[in-house]
XYZ file of C-alpha atoms in Angstrom:
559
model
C 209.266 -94.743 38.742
C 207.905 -95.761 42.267
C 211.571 -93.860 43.897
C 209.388 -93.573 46.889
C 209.756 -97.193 47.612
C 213.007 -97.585 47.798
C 213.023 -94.989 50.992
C 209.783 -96.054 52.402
C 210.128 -95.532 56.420
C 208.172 -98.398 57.823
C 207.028 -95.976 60.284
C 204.695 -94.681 58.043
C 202.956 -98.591 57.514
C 200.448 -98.121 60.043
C 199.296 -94.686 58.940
C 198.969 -95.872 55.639
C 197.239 -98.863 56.480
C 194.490 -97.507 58.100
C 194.161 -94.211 55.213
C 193.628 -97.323 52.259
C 191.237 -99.311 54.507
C 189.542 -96.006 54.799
C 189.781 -95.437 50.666
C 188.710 -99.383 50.154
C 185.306 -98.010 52.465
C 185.046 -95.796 49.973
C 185.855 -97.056 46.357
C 183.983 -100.611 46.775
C 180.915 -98.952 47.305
C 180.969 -95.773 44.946
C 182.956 -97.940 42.079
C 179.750 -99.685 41.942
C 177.898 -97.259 41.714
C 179.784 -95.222 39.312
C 179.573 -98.216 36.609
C 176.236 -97.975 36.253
C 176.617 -94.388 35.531
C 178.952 -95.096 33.031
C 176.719 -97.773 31.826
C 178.653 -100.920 32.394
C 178.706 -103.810 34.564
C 179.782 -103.511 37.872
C 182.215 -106.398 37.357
C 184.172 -104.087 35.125
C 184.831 -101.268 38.588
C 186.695 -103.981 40.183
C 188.718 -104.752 36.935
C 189.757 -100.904 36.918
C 190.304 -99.844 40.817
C 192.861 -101.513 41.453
C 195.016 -101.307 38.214
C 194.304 -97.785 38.308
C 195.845 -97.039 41.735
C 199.004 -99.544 40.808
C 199.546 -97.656 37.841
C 199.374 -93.698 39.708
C 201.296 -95.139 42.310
C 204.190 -96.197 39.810
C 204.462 -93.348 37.958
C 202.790 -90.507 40.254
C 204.575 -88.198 42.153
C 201.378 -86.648 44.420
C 201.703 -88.744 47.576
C 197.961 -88.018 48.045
C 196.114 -88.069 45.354
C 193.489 -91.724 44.709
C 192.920 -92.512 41.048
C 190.267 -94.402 40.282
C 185.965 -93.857 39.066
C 184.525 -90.609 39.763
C 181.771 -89.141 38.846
C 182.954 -87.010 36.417
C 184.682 -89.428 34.751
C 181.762 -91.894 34.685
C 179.493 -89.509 33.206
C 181.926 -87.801 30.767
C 182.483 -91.741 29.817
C 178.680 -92.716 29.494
C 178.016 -89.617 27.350
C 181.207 -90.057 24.743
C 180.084 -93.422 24.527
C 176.581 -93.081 23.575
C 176.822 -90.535 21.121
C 179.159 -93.775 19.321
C 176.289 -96.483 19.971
C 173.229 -97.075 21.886
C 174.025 -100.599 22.488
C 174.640 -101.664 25.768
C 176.696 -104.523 24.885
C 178.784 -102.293 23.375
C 179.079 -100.054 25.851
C 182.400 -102.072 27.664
C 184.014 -102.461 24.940
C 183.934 -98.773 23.538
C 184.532 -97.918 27.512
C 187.601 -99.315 27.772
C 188.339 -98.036 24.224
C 187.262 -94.310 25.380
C 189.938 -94.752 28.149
C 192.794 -95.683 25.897
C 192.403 -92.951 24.225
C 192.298 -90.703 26.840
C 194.940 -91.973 28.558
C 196.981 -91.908 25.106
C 196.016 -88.126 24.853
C 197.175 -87.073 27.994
C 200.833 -89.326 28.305
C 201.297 -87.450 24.387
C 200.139 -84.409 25.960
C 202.365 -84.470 29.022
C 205.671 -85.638 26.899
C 204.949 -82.665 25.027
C 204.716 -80.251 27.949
C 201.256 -78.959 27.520
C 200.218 -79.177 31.292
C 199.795 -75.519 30.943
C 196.529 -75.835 28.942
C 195.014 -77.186 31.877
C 195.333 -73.373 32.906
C 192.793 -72.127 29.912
C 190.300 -74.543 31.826
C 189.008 -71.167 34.182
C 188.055 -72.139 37.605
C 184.487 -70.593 36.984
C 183.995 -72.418 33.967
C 184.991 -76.185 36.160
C 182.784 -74.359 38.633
C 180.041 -74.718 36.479
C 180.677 -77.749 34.812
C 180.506 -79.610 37.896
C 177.576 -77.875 39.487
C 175.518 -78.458 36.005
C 177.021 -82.713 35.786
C 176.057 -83.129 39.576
C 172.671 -81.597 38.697
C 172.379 -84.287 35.287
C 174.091 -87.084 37.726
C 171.477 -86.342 40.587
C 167.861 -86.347 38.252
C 169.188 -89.701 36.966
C 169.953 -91.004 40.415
C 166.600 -89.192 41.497
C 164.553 -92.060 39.117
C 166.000 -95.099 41.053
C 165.493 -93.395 44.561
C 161.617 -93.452 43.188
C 161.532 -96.796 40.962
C 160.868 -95.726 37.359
C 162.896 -94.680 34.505
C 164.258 -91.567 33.996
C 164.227 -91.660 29.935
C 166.482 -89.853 28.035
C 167.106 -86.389 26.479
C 168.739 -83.037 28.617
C 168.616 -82.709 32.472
C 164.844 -80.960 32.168
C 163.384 -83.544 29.721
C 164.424 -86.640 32.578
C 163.097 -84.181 35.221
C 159.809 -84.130 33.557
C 159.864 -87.658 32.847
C 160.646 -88.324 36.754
C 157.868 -86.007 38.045
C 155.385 -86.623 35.089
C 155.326 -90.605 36.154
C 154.609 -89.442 39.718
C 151.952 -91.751 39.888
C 153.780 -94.726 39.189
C 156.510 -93.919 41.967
C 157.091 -97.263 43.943
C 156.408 -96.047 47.865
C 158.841 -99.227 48.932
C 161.604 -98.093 46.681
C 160.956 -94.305 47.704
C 160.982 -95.335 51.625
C 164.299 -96.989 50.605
C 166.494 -94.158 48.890
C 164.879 -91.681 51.405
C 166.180 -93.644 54.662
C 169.498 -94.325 52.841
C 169.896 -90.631 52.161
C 168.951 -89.183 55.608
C 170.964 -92.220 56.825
C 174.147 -91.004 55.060
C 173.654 -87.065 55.872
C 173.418 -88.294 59.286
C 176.753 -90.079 59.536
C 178.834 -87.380 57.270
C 177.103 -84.742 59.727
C 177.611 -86.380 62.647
C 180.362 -88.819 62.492
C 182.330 -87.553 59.813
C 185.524 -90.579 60.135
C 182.877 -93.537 60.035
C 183.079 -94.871 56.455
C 178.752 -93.625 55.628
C 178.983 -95.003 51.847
C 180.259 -98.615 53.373
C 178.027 -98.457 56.714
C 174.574 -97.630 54.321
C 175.871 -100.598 51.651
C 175.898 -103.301 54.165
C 172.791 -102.251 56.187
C 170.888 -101.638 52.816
C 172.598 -105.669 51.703
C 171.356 -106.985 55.144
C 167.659 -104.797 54.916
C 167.203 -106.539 51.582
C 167.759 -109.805 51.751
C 166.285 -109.872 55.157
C 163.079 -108.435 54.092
C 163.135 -109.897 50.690
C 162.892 -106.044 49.101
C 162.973 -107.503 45.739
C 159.819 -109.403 45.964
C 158.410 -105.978 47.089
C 159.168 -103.921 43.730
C 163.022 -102.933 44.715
C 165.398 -103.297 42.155
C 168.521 -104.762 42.927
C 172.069 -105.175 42.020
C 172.073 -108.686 40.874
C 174.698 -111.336 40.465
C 178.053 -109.945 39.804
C 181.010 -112.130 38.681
C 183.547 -111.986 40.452
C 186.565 -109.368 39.407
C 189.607 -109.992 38.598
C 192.020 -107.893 36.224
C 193.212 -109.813 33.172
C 194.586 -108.109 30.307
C 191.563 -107.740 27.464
C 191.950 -105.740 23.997
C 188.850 -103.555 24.003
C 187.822 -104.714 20.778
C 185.775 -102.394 18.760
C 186.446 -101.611 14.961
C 188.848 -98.872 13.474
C 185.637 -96.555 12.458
C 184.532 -96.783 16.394
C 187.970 -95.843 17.601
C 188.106 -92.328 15.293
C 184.346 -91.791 16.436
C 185.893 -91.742 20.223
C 188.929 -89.666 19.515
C 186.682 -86.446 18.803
C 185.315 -86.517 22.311
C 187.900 -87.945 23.980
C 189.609 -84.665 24.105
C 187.443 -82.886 26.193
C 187.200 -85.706 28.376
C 190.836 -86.008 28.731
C 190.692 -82.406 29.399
C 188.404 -82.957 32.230
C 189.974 -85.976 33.755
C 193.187 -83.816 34.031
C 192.010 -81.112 35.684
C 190.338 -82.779 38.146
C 193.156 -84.817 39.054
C 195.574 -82.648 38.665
C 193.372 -79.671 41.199
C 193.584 -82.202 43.898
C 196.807 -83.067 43.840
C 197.840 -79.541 43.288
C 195.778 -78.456 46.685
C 196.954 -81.381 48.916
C 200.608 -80.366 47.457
C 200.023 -76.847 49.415
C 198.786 -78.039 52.260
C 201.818 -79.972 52.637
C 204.744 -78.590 51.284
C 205.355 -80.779 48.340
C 205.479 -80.020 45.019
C 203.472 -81.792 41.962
C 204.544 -80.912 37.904
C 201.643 -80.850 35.598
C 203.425 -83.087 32.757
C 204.490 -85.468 35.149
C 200.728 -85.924 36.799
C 199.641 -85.654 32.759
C 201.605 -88.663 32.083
C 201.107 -90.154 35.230
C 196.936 -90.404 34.778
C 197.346 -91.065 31.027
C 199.197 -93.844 31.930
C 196.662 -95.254 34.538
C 193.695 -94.707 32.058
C 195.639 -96.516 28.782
C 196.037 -99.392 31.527
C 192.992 -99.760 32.875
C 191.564 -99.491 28.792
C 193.519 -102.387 28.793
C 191.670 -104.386 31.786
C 188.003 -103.462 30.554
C 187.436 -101.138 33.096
C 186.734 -97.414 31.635
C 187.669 -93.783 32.444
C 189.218 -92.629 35.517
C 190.762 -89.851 37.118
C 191.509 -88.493 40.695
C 188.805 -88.925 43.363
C 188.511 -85.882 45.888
C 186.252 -87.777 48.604
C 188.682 -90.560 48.503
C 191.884 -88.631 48.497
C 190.647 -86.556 51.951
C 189.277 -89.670 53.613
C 192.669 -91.559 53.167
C 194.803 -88.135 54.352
C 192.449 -87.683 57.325
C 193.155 -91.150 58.357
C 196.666 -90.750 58.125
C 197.557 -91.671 54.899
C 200.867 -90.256 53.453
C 202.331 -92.021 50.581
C 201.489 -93.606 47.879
C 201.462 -97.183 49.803
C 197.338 -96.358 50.401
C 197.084 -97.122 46.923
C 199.144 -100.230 46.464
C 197.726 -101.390 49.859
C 194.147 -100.152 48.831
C 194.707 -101.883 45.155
C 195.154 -105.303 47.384
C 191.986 -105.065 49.160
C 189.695 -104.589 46.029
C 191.726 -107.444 44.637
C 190.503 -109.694 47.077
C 187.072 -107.763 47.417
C 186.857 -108.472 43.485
C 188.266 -112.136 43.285
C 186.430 -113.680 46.315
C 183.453 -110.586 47.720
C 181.377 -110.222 44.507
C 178.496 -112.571 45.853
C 177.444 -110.378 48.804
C 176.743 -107.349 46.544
C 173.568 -109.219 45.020
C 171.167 -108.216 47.071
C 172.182 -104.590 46.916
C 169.047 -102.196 46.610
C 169.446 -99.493 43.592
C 168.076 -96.862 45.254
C 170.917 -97.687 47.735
C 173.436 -96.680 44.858
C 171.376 -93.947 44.040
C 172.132 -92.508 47.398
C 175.483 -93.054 47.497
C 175.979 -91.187 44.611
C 174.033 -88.307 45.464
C 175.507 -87.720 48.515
C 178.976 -88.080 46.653
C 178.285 -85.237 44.187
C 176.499 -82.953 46.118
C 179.757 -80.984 46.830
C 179.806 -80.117 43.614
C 176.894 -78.119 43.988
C 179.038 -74.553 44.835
C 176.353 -72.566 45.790
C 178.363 -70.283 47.675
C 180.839 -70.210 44.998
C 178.435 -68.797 42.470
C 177.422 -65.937 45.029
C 180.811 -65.192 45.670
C 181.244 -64.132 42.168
C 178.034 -62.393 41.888
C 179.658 -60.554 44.170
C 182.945 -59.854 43.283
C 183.602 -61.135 39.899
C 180.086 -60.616 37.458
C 182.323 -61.854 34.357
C 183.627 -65.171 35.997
C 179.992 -65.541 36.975
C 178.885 -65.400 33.378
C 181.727 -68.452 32.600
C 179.804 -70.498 35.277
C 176.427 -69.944 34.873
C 177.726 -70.321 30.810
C 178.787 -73.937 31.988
C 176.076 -74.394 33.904
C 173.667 -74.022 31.982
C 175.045 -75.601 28.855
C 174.641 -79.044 30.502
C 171.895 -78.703 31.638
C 170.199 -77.867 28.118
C 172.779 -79.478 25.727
C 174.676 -82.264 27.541
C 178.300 -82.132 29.378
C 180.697 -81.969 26.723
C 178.343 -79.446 24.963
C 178.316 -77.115 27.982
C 182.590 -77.985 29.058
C 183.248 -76.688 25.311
C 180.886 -73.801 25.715
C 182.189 -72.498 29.375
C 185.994 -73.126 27.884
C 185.007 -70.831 24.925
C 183.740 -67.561 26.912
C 186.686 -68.130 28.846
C 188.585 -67.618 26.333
C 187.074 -64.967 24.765
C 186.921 -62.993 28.102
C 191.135 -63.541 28.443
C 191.005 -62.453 24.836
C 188.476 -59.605 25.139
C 190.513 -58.584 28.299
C 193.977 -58.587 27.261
C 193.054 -57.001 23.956
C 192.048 -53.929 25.775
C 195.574 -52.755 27.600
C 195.468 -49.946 29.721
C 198.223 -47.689 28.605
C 199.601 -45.511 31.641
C 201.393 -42.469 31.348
C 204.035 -42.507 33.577
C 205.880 -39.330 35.813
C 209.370 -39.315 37.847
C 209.172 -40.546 41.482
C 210.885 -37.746 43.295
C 214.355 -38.600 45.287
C 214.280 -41.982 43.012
C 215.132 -43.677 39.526
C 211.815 -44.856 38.805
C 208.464 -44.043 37.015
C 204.965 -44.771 38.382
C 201.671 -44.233 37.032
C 200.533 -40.657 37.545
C 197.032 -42.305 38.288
C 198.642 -44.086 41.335
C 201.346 -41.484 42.119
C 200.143 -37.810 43.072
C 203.609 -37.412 43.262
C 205.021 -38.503 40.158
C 206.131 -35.558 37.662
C 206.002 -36.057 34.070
C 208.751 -34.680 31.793
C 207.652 -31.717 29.939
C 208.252 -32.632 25.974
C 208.260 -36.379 26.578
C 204.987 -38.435 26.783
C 206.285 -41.306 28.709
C 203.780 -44.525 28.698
C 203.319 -48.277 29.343
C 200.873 -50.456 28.451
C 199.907 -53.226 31.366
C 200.284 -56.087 29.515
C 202.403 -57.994 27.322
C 201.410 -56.579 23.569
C 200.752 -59.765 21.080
C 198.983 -59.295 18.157
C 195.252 -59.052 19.190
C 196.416 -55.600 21.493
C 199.144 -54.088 19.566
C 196.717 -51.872 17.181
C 194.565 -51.059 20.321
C 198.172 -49.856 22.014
C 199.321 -47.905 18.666
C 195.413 -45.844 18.650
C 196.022 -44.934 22.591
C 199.388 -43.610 22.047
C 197.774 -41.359 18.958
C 194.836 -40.853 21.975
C 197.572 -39.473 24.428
C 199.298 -37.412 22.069
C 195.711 -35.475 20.654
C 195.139 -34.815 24.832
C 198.888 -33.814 25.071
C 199.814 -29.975 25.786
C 201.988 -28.977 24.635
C 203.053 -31.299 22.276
C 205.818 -33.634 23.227
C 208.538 -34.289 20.971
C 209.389 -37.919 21.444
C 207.285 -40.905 22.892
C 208.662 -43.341 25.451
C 207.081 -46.627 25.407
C 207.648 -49.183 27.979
C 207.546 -52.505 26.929
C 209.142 -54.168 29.930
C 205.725 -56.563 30.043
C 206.544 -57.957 26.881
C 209.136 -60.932 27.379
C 208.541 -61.748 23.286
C 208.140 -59.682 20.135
C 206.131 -61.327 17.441
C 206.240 -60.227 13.924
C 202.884 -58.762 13.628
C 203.744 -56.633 16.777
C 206.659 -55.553 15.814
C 204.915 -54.475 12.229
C 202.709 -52.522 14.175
C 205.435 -50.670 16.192
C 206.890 -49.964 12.722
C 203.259 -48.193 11.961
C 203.468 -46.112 15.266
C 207.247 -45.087 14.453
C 206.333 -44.246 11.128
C 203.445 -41.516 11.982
C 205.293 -39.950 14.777
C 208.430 -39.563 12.261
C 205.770 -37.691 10.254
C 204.642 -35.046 13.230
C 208.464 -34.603 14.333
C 208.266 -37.196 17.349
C 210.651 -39.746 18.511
C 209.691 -43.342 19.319
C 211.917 -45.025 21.870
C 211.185 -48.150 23.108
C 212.481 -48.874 27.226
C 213.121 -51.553 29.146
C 213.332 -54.269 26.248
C 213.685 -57.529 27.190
C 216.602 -59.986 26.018
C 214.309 -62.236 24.344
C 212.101 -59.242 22.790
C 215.700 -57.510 22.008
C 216.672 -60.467 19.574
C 213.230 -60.948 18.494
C 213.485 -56.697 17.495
C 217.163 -56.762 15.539
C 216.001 -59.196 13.299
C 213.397 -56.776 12.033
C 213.845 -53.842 9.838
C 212.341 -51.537 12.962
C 215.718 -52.271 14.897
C 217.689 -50.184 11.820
C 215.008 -47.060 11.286
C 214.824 -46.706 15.431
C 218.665 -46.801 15.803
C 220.710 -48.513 18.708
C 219.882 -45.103 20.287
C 216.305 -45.648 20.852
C 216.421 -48.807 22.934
C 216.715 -48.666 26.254
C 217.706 -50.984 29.603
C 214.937 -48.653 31.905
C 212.731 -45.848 31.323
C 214.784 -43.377 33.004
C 217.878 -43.713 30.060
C 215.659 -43.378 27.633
C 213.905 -40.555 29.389
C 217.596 -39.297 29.423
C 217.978 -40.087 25.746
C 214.826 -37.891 24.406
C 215.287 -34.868 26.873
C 218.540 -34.719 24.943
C 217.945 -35.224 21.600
C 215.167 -32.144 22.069
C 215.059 -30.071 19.626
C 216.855 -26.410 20.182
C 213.600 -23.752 19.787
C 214.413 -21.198 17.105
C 215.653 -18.012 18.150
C 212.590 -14.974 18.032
C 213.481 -12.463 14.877
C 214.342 -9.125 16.118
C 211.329 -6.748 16.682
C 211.450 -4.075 14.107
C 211.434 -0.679 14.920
């Protein structure tokens, strides 16, 4: 824990210094916001900031990567918790819950060395997720940049409720969100290493209480304690705390692979090197402590992350330096966020999730890849029309059943000696490769499991109908498959059994140690014989050429 500490070069101070005043720019302003998307006070984004970035910075090993609110995680949050209780007191407490659990999930999850699931999250299918939850995050934003309500229901039902109160669209409040908008494009465009979010929060402060905006029909911030982290059971009841755990999962699932993208990308940029279960235990652990300080579900922030790098940020000292500033922002700043116009916050967050937005991303797969654009637009569209866990669980699904639907198909090769060497190609890929006459030597690309294994056993039978003349022993290379599972190796038994029946020989080449031990504890190992398993394809090649049978001589032609 925290080993970086104890060799911190001091050299690196002022670097770091100026990367967490450039993530404090960031996180006082969009923590705000991101409460109210999670639908608590914004009290309780000071009360999780900075315990979240003490706790990643303990126990992290990504010397980039800012945990804290995002969007996602706000959202995720609000929706988990609302599908508990409507209440809105009740929303902190089952918050703060909501992370626990998550947080519990993931440090269980990363002790037991399941980072790899993170992998059967398919880029497309995040893709899409995130393009659909900026799309749900930017209609509700959309009704404070105008002044009315955006109601509830599925992204198109608040859309229609936006545009179908048109006429009761405050101009004040519209002239607002508009000027912070353009105002914050403008910057980002044009002065990319000037903190916009902070900039636009303290002319928007000064613009409204200078102007009195509120007495004009602007909704504001309002009073907000001040901040600071003390330890707080969430308190809910037993019954609320099983109704979380169902969609805490996919949160957690979420939350992960966010954070755990970020790091991973910053770790190739730079050389390092980040483990999945570590970072899986290392956000758990910041999410079951900031549970603990009423704040609610976070995970790693990309915007925040790059900002602190660009500015020369390179250890995890932006966060414990960064975690001191919204300590004393929190404890002592809380008064000059009254004022703060909504449709302010509106912007901010709009601007902050517009990257999600992949456009390009989506045509790129048109393109190249029509099945990963199915996943996305899958995703996509299933949050739009049914809500973001809905759609995540959705997306996840035909993801799976694409890998499943792909690897159950294996191509089976037939495979021909490479002149002047030892090896076999594919005859589809070699012009050059010969095959050996009375041996059908093939390999299917893939490892076989038991959703391929049948499919494998049919294309051998395939090869052999198409075969002339026909061979007298099958070589099947198996070097793909590192394990062989029971039902596979049943299978194999099948394929063995109706070659015996036409004369053939099955040998099986280039078995793996692991598949090799998996193989002599099944009865297949005894009716093959030691003499049918082979280290490469070219011994057992060897093996069947000899164990050919000798043609029977002609009978004498009669006079």
């Amino acid at each position: 824990m925290a080993g970086w500490l104890r060799t911190y070069p001091k050299s690196r101070l002022r670097g770091d210094a100026v990367g967490a005043l450039t993530a404090w720019a960031l996180i006082v302003p969009e923590s705000v916001a991101y409460a109210q998307i999670a639908g608590v006070p914004p009290q309780n984004a000071f009360y999780a900031a900075p315990v979240a970035l003490l706790v990643y910075a303990l126990f992290g090993r990504s010397r980039f990567l800012l945990v804290g609110a995002t969007s996602a995680a706000a959202v995720l949050s609000a929706a988990t918790v609302s599908d508990v209780s409507s209440d809105a007191g009740a929303a902190v407490g089952l918050s703060a819950a909501l992370a626990v659990i998550v947080g519990a999930i993931l440090v269980a999850a990363g002790v037991a060395r399941l980072g790899f699931l993170t992998d059967f999250l398919a880029e497309p299918a995040l893709v899409g997720f995130l393009f659909g939850m900026a799309l749900t995050i930017i209609v509700r934003q959309l009704a404070k940049l105008v002044g009315v309500s955006s109601g509830d229901g599925n992204f198109f039902g608040r859309l229609w409720t936006v545009l179908r109160h048109a006429p009761d669209w405050s101009l004040v409040t519209l002239a607002v969100g508009a000027a912070a908008l353009a105002l914050l494009l403008v910057l980002e465009r044009y002065v990319p290493r000037l903190p916009a979010s902070l900039i636009v929060l303290a002319l928007g402060l000064a613009v409204s209480a200078g102007a009195g905006l509120k007495n004009h029909g602007v909704e504001i911030v309002g009073k907000i304690p001040s901040a600071v982290p003390v330890p707080h059971l969430p308190g809910i009841g037993a019954h609320d705390w099983l109704l979380l755990a169902g969609g805490a999962f996919g949160v957690a699932l979420v939350v992960f692979a966010e954070a755990f993208s970020i790091a991973s990308r910053f770790a190739r940029e730079h050389g390092d090197e980040v483990d999945a279960d570590r970072e899986m235990i290392s956000v758990g652990a910041s999410n079951v402590a900031v549970g603990f300080f009423r704040g609610f579900t976070v995970s790693g922030s990309a915007s925040r992350s790059a900002a602190a790098e660009g500015a020369g940020g390179r250890s995890p000292m932006v966060s414990v330096i960064a975690a001191v500033l919204i300590l004393v922002t929190g404890a002592f700043l809380t008064p000059l966020f009254t004022d703060l116009p909504e449709p302010v916050l509106g912007a901010i967050v709009i601007v902050a999730v517009r990257d999600f937005l992949k456009v390009g991303e989506l045509r790129r797969y048109a393109r190249l890849d029509r099945p990963s654009l199915w996943v996305a637009l899958t995703a996509l569209i299933g949050v739009l029309l049914f809500d973001l866990l809905p759609g995540l669980l959705l997306a996840v699904a035909l993801s799976l059943a694409l890998f499943i639907a792909a690897a159950g198909r294996p191509r089976l090769a037939v495979l021909g000696h490479l002149p002047g060497t030892h090896l076999y190609g594919d005859t589809d890929e070699h012009d050059d490769a010969r095959v050996t006459p009375g041996v059908l030597v093939t390999r299917p690309d893939g490892a076989l499991f038991f959703g391929n294994v049948s499919r494998t056993k049919l294309g051998v039978s395939a090869l052999l109908k198409r075969a002339d003349p026909s061979p007298h022993a099958v070589v099947l290379d198996i070097g793909a498959s590192f394990h062989l599972g029971v039902p596979v190796l049943d299978v194999l038994d099948e394929l063995r059994e109706e070659l015996a029946r036409d004369g053939i020989l099955l040998h099986l080449a280039r078995v793996r140690a692991r598949a090799r031990e998996d193989l002599v504890r099944h009865p297949l190992a005894g009716e093959l014989g030691a003499g049918a398993l082979h280290a490469s394809v070219e011994e057992a090649v060897l093996a069947a050429t000899a164990a050919a049978p000798t043609p029977t001589p002609a009978p004498p032609a009669v006079p």
